[in-house]
Structures are given as structure tokens and as C-alpha cells.
Tab-separated table of C-alpha atoms in Angstrom:
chain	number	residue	atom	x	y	z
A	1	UNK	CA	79.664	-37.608	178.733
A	2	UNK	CA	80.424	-40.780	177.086
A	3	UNK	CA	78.481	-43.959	177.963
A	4	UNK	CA	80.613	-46.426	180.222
A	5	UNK	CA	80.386	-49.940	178.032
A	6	UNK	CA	79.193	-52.916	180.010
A	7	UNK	CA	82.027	-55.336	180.672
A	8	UNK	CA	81.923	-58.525	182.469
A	9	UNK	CA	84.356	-59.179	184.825
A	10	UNK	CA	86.322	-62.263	184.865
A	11	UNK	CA	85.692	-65.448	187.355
A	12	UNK	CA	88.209	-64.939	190.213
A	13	UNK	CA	90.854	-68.058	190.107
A	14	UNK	CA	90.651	-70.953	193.317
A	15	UNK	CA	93.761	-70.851	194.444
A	16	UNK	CA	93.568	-72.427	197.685
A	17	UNK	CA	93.064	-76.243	196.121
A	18	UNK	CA	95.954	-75.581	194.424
A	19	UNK	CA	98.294	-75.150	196.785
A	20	UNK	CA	97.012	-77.533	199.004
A	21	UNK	CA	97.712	-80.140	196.181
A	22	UNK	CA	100.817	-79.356	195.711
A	23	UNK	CA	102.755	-80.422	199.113
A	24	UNK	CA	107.043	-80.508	198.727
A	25	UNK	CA	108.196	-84.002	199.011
A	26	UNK	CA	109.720	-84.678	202.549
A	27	UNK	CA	112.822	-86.372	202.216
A	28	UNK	CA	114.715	-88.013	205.509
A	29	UNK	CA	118.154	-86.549	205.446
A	30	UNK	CA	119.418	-89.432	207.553
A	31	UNK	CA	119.449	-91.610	204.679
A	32	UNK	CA	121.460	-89.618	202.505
A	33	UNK	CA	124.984	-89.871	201.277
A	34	UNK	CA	127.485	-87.664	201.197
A	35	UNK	CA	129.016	-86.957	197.409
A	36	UNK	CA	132.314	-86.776	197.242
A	37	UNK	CA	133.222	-84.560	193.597
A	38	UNK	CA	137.212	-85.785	192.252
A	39	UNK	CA	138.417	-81.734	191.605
A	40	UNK	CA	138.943	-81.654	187.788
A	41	UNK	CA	142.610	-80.250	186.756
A	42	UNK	CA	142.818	-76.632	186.138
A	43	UNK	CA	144.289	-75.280	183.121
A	44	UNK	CA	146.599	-72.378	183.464
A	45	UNK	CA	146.330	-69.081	181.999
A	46	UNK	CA	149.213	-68.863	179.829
A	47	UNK	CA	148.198	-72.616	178.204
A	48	UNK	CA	145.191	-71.024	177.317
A	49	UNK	CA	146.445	-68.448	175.585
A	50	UNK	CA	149.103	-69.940	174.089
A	51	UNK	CA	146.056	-72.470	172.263
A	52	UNK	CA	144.583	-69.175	171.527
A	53	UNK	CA	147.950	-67.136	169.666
A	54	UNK	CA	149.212	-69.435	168.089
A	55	UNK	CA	146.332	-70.168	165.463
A	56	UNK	CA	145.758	-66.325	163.529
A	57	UNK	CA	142.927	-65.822	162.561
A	58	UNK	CA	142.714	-65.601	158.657
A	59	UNK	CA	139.492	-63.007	158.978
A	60	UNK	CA	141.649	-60.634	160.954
A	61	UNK	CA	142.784	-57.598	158.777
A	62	UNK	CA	146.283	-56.978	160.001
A	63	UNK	CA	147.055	-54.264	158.168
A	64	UNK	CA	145.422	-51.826	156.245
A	65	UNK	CA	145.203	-52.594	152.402
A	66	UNK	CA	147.599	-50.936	149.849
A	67	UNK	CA	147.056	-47.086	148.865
A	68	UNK	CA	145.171	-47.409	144.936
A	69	UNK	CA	147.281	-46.366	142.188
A	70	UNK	CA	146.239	-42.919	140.172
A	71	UNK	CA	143.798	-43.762	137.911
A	72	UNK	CA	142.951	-47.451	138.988
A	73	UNK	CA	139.597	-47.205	138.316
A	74	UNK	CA	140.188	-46.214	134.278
A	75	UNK	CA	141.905	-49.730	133.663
């Protein structure tokens, strides 16, 4: 049987002082204001798309390229 190899084992982490540092601020909620958010203006769907249409895009292949000629390739 093969010899186990002698390994130390790692220091176990405090985590207790940790998390007793690290308390959530406390915050009064009596002093806080409301926030009142103006609602932006919606654009409509066919605005959108128009935008989009209208400008073609020139990488697009539209249609498929032209059937070679017999004997293209001897020219």
C-alpha cells in the first residue's frame, strides 16, 4: 500500500472579529425625503422602427450574386 504523504493542514480563518467589525450603518428613516422621479417620454414602437428601416444596411447581401459565366475562370 502506498505511503500517505504528510500534509499540513491549513490555520482555520477568525471569522467572528470580522463580522463583529463590520456593523450596517443605521440610518433614521424619519429624516428622509421622498424622491419624486419626472417619467421620461416613451418612444413608440413604430418610431423606432421607422429610425431603424429607413437606413439599409450596406453589409446586408440582398440578393444573391450573379450566376458566373462558362469559362470565367480562363479569362
Amino acid at each position: 500500500a502506498p505511503k500517505k504523504r504528510a500534509t499540513r493542514s491549513r490555520k482555520k480563518a477568525d471569522t467572528a472579529p470580522l463580522a463583529a467589525a463590520i456593523e450596517p450603518e443605521k440610518t433614521e428613516f424619519e429624516t428622509l425625503q421622498p424622491v419624486i422621479v419626472a417619467p421620461e417620454p416613451v418612444l413608440t414602437v413604430a418610431k423606432v422602427l421607422e429610425t431603424i428601416v429607413a437606413e439599409p444596411d450596406p453589409n446586408e447581401i440582398i440578393a444573391p450574386p450573379e450566376k458566373p459565366k462558362k469559362g470565367w475562370w480562363r479569362r
